[in-house]
GROMACS .gro file of C-alpha atoms in nm:
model
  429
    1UNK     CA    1   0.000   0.000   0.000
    2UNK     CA    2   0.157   0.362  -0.070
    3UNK     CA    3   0.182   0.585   0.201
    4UNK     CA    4   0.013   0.938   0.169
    5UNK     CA    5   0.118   1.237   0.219
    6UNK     CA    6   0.066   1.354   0.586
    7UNK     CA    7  -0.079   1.697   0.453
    8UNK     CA    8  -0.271   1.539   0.181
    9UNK     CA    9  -0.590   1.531   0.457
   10UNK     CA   10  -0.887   1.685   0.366
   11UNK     CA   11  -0.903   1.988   0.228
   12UNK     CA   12  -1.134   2.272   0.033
   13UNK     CA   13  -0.934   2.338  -0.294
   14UNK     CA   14  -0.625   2.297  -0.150
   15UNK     CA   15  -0.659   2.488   0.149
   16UNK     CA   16  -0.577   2.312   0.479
   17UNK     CA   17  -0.812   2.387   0.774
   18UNK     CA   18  -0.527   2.378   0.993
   19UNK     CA   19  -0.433   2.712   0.839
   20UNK     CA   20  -0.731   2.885   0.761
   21UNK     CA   21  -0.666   3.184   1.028
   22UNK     CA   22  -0.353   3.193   0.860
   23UNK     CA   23  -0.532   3.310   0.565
   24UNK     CA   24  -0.775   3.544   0.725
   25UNK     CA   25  -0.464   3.714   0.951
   26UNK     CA   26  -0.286   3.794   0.591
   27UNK     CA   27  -0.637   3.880   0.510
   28UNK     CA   28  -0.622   4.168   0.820
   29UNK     CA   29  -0.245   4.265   0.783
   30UNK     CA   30  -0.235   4.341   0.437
   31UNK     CA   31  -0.557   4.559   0.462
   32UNK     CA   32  -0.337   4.782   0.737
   33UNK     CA   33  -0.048   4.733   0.503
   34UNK     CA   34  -0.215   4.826   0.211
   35UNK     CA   35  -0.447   5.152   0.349
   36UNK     CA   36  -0.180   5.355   0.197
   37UNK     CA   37  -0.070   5.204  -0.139
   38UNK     CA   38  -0.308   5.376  -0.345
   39UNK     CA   39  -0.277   5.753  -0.238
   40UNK     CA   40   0.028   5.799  -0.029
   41UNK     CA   41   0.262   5.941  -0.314
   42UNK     CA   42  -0.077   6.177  -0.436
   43UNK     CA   43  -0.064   6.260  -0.077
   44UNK     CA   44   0.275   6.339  -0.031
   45UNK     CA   45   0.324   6.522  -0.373
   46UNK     CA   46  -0.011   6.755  -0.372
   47UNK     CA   47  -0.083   6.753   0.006
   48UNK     CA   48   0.226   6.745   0.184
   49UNK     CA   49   0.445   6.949  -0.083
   50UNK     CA   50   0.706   6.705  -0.154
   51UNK     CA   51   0.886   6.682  -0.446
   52UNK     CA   52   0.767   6.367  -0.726
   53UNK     CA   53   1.163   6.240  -0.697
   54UNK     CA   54   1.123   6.253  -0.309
   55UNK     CA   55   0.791   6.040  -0.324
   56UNK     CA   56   0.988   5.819  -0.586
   57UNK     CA   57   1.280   5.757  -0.382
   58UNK     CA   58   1.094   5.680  -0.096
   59UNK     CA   59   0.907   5.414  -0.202
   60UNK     CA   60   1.191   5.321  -0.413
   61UNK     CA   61   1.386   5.240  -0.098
   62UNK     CA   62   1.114   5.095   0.078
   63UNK     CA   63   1.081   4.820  -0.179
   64UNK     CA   64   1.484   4.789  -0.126
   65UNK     CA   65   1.429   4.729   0.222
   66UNK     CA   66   1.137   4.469   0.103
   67UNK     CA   67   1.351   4.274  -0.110
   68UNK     CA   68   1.630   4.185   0.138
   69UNK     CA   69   1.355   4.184   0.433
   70UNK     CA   70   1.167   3.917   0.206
   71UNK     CA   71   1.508   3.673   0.120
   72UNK     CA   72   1.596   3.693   0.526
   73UNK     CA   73   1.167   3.619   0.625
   74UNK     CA   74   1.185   3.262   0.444
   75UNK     CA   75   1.537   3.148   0.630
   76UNK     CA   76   1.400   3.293   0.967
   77UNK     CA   77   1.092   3.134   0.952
   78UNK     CA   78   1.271   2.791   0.831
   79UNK     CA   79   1.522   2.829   1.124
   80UNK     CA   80   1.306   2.985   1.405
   81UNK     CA   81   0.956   2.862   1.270
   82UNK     CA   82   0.680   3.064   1.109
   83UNK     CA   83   0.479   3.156   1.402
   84UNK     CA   84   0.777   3.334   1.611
   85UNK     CA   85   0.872   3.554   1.305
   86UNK     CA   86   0.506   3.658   1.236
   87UNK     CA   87   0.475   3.789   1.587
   88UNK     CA   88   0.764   3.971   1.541
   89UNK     CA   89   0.683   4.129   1.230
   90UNK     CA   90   0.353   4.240   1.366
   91UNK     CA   91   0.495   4.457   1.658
   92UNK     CA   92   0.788   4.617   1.407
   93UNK     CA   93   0.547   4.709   1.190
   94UNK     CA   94   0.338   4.929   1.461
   95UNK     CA   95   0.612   5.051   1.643
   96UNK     CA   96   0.807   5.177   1.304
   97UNK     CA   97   0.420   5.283   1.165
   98UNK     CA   98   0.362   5.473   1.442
   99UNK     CA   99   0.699   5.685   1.384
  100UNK     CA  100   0.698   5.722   1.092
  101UNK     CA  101   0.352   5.931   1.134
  102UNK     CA  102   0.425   6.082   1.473
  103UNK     CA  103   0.809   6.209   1.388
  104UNK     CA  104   0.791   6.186   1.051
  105UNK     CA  105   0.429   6.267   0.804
  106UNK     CA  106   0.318   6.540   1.133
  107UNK     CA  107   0.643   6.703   1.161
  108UNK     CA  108   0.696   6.730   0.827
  109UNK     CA  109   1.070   6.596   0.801
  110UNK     CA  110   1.148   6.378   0.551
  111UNK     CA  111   1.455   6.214   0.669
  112UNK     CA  112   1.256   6.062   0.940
  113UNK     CA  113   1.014   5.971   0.739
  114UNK     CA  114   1.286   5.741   0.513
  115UNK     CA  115   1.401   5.629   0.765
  116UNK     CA  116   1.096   5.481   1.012
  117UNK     CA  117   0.907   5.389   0.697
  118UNK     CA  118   1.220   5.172   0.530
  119UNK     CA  119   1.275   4.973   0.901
  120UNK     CA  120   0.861   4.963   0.902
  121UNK     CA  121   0.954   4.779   0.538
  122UNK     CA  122   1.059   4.450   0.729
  123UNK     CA  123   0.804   4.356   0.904
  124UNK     CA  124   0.501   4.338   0.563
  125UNK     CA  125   0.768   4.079   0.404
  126UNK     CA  126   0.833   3.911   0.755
  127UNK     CA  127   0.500   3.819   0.841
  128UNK     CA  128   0.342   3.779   0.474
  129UNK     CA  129   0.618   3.562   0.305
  130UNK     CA  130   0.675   3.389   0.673
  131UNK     CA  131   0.333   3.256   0.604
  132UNK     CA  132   0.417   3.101   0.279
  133UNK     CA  133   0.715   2.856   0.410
  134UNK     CA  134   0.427   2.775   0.658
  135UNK     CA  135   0.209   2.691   0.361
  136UNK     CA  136   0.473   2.507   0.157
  137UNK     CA  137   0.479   2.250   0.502
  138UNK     CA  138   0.169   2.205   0.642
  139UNK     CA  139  -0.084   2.289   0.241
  140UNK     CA  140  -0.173   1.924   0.065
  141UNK     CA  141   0.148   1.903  -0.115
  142UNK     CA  142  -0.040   1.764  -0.427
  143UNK     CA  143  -0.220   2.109  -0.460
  144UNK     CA  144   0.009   2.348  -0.340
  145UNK     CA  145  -0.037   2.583  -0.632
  146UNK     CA  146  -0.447   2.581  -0.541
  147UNK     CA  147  -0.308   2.638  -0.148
  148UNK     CA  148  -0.068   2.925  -0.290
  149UNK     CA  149  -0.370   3.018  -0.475
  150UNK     CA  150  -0.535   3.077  -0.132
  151UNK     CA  151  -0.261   3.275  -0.018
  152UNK     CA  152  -0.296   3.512  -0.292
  153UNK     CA  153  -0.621   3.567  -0.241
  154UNK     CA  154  -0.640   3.599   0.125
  155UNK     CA  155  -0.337   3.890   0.055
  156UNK     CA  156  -0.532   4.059  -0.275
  157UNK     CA  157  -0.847   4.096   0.001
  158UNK     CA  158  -0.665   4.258   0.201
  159UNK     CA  159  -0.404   4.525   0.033
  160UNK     CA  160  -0.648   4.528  -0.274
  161UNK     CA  161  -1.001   4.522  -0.196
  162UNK     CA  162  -1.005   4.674   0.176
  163UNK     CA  163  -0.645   4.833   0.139
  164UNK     CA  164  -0.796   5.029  -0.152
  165UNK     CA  165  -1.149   5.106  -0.110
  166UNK     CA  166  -1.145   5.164   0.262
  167UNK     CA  167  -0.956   5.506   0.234
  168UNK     CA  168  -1.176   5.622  -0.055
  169UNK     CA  169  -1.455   5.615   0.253
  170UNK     CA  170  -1.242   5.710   0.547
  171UNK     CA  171  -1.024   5.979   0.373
  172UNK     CA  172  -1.345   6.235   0.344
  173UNK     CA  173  -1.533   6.128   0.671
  174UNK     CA  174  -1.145   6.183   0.894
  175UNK     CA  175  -0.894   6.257   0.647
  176UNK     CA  176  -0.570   6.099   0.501
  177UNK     CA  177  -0.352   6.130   0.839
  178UNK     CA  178  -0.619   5.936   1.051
  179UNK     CA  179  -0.672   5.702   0.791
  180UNK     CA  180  -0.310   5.624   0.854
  181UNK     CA  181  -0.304   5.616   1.178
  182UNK     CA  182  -0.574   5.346   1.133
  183UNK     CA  183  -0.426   5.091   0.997
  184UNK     CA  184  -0.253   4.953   1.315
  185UNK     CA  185  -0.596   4.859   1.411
  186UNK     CA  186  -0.560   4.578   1.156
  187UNK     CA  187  -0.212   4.474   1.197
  188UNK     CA  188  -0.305   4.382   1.580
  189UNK     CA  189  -0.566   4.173   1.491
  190UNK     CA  190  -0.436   3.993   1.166
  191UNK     CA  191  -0.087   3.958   1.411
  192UNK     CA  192  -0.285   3.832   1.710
  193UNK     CA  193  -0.430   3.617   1.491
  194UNK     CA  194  -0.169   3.456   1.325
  195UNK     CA  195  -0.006   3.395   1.674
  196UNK     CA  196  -0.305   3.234   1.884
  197UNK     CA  197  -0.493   3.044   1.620
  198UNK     CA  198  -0.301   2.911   1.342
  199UNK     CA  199  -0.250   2.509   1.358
  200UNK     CA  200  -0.072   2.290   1.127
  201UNK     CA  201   0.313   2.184   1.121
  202UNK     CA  202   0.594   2.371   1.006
  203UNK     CA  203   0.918   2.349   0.948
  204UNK     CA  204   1.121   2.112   1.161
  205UNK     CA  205   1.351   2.276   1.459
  206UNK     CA  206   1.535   2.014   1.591
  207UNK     CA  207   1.872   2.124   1.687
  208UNK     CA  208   2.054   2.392   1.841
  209UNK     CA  209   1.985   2.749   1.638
  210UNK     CA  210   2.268   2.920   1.654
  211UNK     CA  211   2.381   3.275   1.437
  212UNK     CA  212   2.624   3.096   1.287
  213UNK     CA  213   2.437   2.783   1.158
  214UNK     CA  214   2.186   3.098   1.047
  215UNK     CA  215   2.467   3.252   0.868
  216UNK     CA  216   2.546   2.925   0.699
  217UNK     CA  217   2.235   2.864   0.603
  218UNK     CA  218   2.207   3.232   0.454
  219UNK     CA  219   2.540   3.138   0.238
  220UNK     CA  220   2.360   2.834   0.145
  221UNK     CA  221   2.092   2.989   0.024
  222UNK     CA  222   2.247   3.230  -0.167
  223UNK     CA  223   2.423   2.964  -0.373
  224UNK     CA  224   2.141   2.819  -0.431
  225UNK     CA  225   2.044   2.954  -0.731
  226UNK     CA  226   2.390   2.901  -0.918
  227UNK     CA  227   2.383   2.570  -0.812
  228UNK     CA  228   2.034   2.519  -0.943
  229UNK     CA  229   1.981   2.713  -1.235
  230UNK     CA  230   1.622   2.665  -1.264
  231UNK     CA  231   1.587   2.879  -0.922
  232UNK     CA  232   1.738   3.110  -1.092
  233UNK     CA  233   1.493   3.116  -1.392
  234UNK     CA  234   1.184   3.113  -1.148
  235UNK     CA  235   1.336   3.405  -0.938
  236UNK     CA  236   1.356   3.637  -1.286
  237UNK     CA  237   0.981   3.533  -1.381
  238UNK     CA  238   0.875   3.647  -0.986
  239UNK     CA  239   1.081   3.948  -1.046
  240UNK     CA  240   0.888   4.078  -1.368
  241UNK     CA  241   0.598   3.933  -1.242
  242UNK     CA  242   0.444   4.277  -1.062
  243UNK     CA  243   0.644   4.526  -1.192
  244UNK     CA  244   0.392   4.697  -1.432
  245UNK     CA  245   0.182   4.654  -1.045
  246UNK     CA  246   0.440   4.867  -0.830
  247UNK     CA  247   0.516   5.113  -1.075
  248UNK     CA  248   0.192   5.197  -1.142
  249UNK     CA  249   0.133   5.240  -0.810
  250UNK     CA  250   0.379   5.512  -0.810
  251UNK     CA  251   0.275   5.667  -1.114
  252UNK     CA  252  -0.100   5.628  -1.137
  253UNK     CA  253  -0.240   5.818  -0.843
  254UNK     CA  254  -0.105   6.157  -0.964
  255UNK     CA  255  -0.141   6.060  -1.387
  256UNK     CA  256  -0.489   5.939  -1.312
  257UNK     CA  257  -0.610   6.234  -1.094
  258UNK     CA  258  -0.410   6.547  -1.221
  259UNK     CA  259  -0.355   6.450  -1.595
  260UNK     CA  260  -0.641   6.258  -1.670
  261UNK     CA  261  -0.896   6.397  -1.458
  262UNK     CA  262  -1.027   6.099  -1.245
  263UNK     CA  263  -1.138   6.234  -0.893
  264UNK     CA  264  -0.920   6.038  -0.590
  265UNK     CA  265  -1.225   5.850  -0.469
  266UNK     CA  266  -1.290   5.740  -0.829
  267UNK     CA  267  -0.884   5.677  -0.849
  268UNK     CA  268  -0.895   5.471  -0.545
  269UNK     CA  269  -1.223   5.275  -0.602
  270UNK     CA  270  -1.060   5.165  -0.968
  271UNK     CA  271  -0.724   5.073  -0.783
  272UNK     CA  272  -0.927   4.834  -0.546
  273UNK     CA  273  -1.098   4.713  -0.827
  274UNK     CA  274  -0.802   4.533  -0.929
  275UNK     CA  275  -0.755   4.323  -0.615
  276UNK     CA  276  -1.109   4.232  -0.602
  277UNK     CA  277  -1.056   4.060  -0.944
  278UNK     CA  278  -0.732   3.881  -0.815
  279UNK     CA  279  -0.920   3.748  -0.514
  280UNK     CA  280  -1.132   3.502  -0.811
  281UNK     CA  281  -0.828   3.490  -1.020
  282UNK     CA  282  -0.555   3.395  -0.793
  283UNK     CA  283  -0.797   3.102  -0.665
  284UNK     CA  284  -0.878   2.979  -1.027
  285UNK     CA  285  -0.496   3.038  -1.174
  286UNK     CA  286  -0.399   2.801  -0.898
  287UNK     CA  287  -0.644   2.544  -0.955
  288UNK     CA  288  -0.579   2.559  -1.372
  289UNK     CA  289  -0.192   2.586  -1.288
  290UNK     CA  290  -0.209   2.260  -1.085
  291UNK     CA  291  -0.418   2.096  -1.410
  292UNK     CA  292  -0.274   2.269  -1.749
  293UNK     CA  293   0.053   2.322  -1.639
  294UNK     CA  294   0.264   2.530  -1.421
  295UNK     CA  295   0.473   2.694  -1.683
  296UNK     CA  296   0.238   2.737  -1.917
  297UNK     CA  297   0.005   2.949  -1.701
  298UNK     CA  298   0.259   3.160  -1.643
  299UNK     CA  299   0.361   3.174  -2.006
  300UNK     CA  300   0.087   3.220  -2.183
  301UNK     CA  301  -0.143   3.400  -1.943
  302UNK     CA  302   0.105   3.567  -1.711
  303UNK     CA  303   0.369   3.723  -1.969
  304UNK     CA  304   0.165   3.799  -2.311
  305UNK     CA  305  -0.129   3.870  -2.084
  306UNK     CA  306   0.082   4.155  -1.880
  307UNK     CA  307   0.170   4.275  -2.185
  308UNK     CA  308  -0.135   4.363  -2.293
  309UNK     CA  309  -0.323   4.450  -2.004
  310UNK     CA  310  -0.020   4.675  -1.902
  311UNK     CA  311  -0.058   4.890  -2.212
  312UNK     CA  312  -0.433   4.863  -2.177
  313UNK     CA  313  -0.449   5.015  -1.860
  314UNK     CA  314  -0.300   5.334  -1.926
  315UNK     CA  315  -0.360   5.340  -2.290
  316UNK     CA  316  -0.789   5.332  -2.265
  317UNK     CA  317  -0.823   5.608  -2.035
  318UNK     CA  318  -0.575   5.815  -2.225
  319UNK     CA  319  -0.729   5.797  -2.493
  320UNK     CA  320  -1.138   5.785  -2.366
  321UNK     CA  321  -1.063   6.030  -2.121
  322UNK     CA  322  -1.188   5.959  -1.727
  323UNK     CA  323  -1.468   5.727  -1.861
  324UNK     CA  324  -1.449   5.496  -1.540
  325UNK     CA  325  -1.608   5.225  -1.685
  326UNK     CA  326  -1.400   5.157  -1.963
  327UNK     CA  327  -1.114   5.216  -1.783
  328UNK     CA  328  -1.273   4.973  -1.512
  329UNK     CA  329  -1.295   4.708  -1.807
  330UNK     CA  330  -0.916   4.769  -1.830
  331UNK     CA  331  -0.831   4.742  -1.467
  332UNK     CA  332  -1.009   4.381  -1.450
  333UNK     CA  333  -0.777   4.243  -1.753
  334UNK     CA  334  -0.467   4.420  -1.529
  335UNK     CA  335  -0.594   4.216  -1.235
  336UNK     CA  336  -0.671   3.817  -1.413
  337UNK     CA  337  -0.347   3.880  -1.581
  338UNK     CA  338  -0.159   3.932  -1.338
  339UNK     CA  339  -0.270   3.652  -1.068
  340UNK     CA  340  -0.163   3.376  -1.377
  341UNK     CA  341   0.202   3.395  -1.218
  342UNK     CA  342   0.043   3.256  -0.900
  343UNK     CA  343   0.156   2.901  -0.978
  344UNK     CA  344   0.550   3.039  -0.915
  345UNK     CA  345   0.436   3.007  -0.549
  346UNK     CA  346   0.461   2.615  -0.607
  347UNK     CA  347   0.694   2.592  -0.829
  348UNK     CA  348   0.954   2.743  -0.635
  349UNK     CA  349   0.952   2.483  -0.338
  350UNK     CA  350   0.889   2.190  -0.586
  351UNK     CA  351   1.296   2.300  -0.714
  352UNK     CA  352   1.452   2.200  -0.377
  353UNK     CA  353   1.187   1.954  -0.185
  354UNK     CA  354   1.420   1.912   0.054
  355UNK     CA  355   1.484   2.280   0.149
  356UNK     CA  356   1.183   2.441   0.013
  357UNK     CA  357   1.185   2.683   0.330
  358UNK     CA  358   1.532   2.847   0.138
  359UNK     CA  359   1.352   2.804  -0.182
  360UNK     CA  360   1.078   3.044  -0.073
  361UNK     CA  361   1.349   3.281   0.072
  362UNK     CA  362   1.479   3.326  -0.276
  363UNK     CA  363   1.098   3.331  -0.381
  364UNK     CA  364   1.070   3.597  -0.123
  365UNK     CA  365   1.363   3.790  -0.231
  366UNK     CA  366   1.264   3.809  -0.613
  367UNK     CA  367   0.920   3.927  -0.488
  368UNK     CA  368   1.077   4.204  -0.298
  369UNK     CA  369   1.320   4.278  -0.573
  370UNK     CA  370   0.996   4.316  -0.841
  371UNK     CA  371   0.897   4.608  -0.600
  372UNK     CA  372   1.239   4.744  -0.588
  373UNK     CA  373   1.291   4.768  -0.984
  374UNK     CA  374   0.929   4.839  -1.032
  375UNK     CA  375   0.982   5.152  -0.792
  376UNK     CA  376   1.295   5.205  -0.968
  377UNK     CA  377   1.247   5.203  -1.338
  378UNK     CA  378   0.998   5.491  -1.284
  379UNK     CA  379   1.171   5.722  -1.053
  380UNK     CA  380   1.493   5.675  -1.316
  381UNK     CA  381   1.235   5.658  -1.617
  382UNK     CA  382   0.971   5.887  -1.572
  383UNK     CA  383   1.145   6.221  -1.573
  384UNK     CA  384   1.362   6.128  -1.871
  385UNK     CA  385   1.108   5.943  -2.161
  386UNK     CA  386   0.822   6.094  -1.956
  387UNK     CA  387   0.498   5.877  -1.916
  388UNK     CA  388   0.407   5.698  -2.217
  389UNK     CA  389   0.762   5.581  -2.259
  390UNK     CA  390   0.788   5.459  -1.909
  391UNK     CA  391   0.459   5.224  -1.965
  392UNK     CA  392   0.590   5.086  -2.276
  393UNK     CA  393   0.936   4.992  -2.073
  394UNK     CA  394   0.736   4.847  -1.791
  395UNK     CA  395   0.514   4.686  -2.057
  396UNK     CA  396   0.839   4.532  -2.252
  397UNK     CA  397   0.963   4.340  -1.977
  398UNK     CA  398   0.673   4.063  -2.003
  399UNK     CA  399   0.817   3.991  -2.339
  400UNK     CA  400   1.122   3.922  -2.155
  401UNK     CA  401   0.968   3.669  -1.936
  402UNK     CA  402   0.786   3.531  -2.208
  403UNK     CA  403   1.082   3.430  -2.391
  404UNK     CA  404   1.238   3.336  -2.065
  405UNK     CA  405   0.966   3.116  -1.956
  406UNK     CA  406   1.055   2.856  -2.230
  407UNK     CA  407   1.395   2.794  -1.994
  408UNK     CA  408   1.203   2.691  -1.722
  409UNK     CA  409   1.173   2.334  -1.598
  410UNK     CA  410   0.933   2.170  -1.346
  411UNK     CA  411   0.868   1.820  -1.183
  412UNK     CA  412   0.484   1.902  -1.034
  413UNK     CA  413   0.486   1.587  -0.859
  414UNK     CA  414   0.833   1.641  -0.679
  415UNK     CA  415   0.668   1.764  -0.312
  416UNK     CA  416   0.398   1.515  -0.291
  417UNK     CA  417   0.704   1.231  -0.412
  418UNK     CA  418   0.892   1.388  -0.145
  419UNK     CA  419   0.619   1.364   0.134
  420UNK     CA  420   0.516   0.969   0.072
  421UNK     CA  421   0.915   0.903   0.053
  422UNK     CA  422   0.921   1.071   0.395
  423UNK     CA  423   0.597   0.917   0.534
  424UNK     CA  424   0.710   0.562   0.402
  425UNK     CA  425   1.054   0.600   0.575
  426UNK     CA  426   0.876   0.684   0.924
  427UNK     CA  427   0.636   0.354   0.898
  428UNK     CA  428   0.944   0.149   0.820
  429UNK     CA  429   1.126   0.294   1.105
   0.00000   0.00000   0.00000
C-alpha cells in the first residue's frame, strides 16, 4: 500500500483547515499594510508638498528594504519557525508605523520619514512571506499551487479590496492622516491572529539554532540559485511578475487624478478594483496551474497577458478620457493577468523539496526585488522618456519573461514524491 502524504488530509481546494486563520490574519495585515498604497505618493506630492523624486525615492527604498527583508523572512521562519517571526513582524510594523507618522508625516521631516518607513519595510515581508514557508509545510502538497492560490487571495483581500477602497470612505469622513493612523488597528488583529490560532506543522527545529548555523544557512541559500539554475529562472519570472503593479502604483495616483482627470475616490475605487478581481483569479490560476501546467500558465497567461493588459491600462483612459467604466474594463484584464504567475508560489519549493523553506526565501527575495525595480524604473524613467515611454518599458519586460519562460523546468509531482518518501521511511522505522 503507498503511504500518503501527511498533509494530503482533507481539504477545500487545496486549502488546509489547519491554516485557515492563517489566511484570514494575511487577510487583516495586508488591509493595514495596504491603506496607503493607493494615495500615499498623491498625498505626499499635492498635500504634503514634496517633491515627485522625493515620493519616488521613498518608495523606491522601501521596496529595497522589502527585497532583502523578504530573502531573510523565508530562512527565519525555516530556522526559528513561522509563528515566532510573524509575531515579530507584527509589533515592528506598529512601532516603526507609528513613527513614521508621529516624527515623521506630522512634523513634516522627511529624513525621518525614510528612515521609520524603510525599518517599518521588514516587518510586511516578515510576516506575509513567513506565512508562505508555513504553507509550503503544512498545504496538501499535491495542490500546493491551489493552497498558494489561497494565499494570494487571502493577501489581494486585504491590500487590494479593503487596502484600496477603505480610504476612498475614510479619507473624506477623517482625512488621510487618521486614515493612517488606522491601519494599526488591523495589523493587531491579523498579528494576534496569526499567533493564537493558526494550527498545522511547520518546518522542523530540531537542533541547536545558533547565528552561525543561520549565517550558513544564509550562504547556502544564496548559492542556491547558481547551483540550481532553474531557481534562478523562477526568481527572474517572480521578479517581472508585478512590476507593471508597483510602478503603477507610483505613477497612477497623480497621472490618473491630475492628468487625466479621475477624482481620488474614483482613483482609489478603480485601484481596489483590481484586487477584487485577483481574489477570483488567484484562486482559479492556482487550480488551472495545478491541471494545465505550471509553466504554461505563467507563459501564456502571465507574460503575453501583462503585456497587454499593461498597455491597456494606461492606454484606454488616455485615450477615452476619465470614462471609469472603460477604464474599469481595463483594470479587471490588469488584475486576471496578473494573478496567472500565481503558480510560481509552487513551483519554487517543488525546485529543492528538501529545502523548500530556502527556496521560498529566494521566492521571497525576487518578490521584494519586483517592487524594488518596479519603484525604480519609474523614478529613473519617468522624468527622462516621460509617461508613455515609461509604460511601454514596464510593458516590454513581459516579453522578456515570455521568452524566458521557455527555460524553465518543473517536476509538479516532486513535493507530494517527497512527502510519501518521507511518510514511508517513518512507517518502516
Amino acid at each position: 500500500m503507498t503511504p500518503t502524504p501527511p498533509s494530503a488530509s482533507r481539504s477545500f481546494l487545496g486549502m488546509s483547515p489547519a491554516l485557515l486563520w492563517g489566511y484570514v490574519a494575511i487577510a487583516f495585515f495586508m488591509t493595514g499594510d495596504g491603506l496607503e498604497q493607493a494615495f500615499l505618493s498623491d498625498y505626499l506630492v499635492t498635500e504634503a508638498g514634496f517633491s515627485t523624486s522625493q515620493a519616488g525615492t521613498l518608495l523606491t527604498v522601501y521596496g529595497l528594504v522589502v527585497a532583502i527583508a523578504a530573502f531573510v523572512s523565508g530562512i527565519l521562519a525555516e530556522y526559528i519557525g513561522p509563528r515566532r517571526v510573524m509575531a515579530v513582524a507584527t509589533i515592528g510594523w506598529i512601532v516603526f508605523h507609528a513613527g513614521f507618522l508621529a516624527f515623521g508625516v506630522m512634523q513634516h521631516n522627511y529624513p525621518l520619514m525614510l528612515v521609520m518607513y524603510s525599518i517599518r519595510a521588514v516587518a510586511y515581508p516578515m510576516f506575509v512571506f513567513g506565512f508562505v514557508v508555513w504553507i509550503s509545510y503544512a498545504a496538501p502538497q499535491n495542490r500546493m499551487s491551489s493552497a498558494m492560490g489561497w494565499f494570494w487571495c487571502s493577501y489581494s483581500l486585504g491590500v487590494g479590496v479593503f487596502g484600496s477602497y477603505l480610504p476612498s470612505l475614510t479619507i473624506p469622513w477623517v482625512g488621510t492622516v487618521t486614515t493612517l493612523w488606522s491601519a494599526i488597528a488591523f495589523i493587531a488583529v491579523g498579528g494576534a491572529m496569526a499567533t493564537f490560532l493558526v494550527r498545522g506543522r511547520g518546518p522542523s527545529n530540531s537542533g541547536e539554532r545558533t547565528l552561525r548555523g543561520l549565517g550558513a544557512t544564509i550562504v547556502e541559500t544564496v548559492k542556491m540559485p547558481f547551483e540550481n539554475v532553474q531557481l534562478a529562472h523562477g526568481m527572474i519570472q517572480r521578479t517581472i511578475n508585478q512590476l507593471a503593479l508597483y510602478g503603477f502604483i507610483v505613477m497612477l495616483p497623480i497621472v490618473f487624478t491630475r492628468d487625466i482627470g479621475f477624482s481620488q475616490e474614483r482613483w482609489l475605487q478603480l485601484w481596489s478594483l483590481v484586487y477584487l478581481v485577483t481574489v477570483f483569479t488567484n484562486l482559479m490560476w492556482g487550480v488551472i496551474g495545478d491541471r494545465i501546467g505550471w509553466v504554461r500558465t505563467i507563459r501564456w497567461f502571465g507574460s503575453l497577458g501583462m503585456f497587454a493588459a499593461t498597455l491597456l491600462l494606461y492606454f484606454t483612459p488616455v485615450l477615452a478620457g476619465p470614462n471609469a467604466l472603460l477604464t474599469a474594463g481595463a483594470v479587471v484584464l490588469f488584475g486576471i493577468a496578473i494573478a496567472a504567475y500565481v503558480p510560481l508560489s509552487a513551483l519554487m519549493p517543488a525546485l529543492e523539496p528538501a529545502r523548500r523553506g530556502q527556496a521560498v526565501a529566494l521566492l521571497n527575495l525576487s518578490a521584494g526585488a519586483s517592487q524594488f525595480v518596479g519603484s525604480l524604473l519609474v523614478t529613473v524613467l519617468w522624468d527622462r522618456i516621460g509617461t508613455t515611454g515609461t509604460v511601454l518599458a514596464l510593458a516590454a519586460t513581459y516579453l522578456v519573461g515570455f521568452g524566458l519562460s521557455f527555460l524553465l523546468k518543473v517536476d509538479q509531482n516532486a513535493l507530494a514524491d517527497t512527502e510519501i518518501r518521507q511518510s514511508a521511511s517513518a512507517s518502516a522505522a
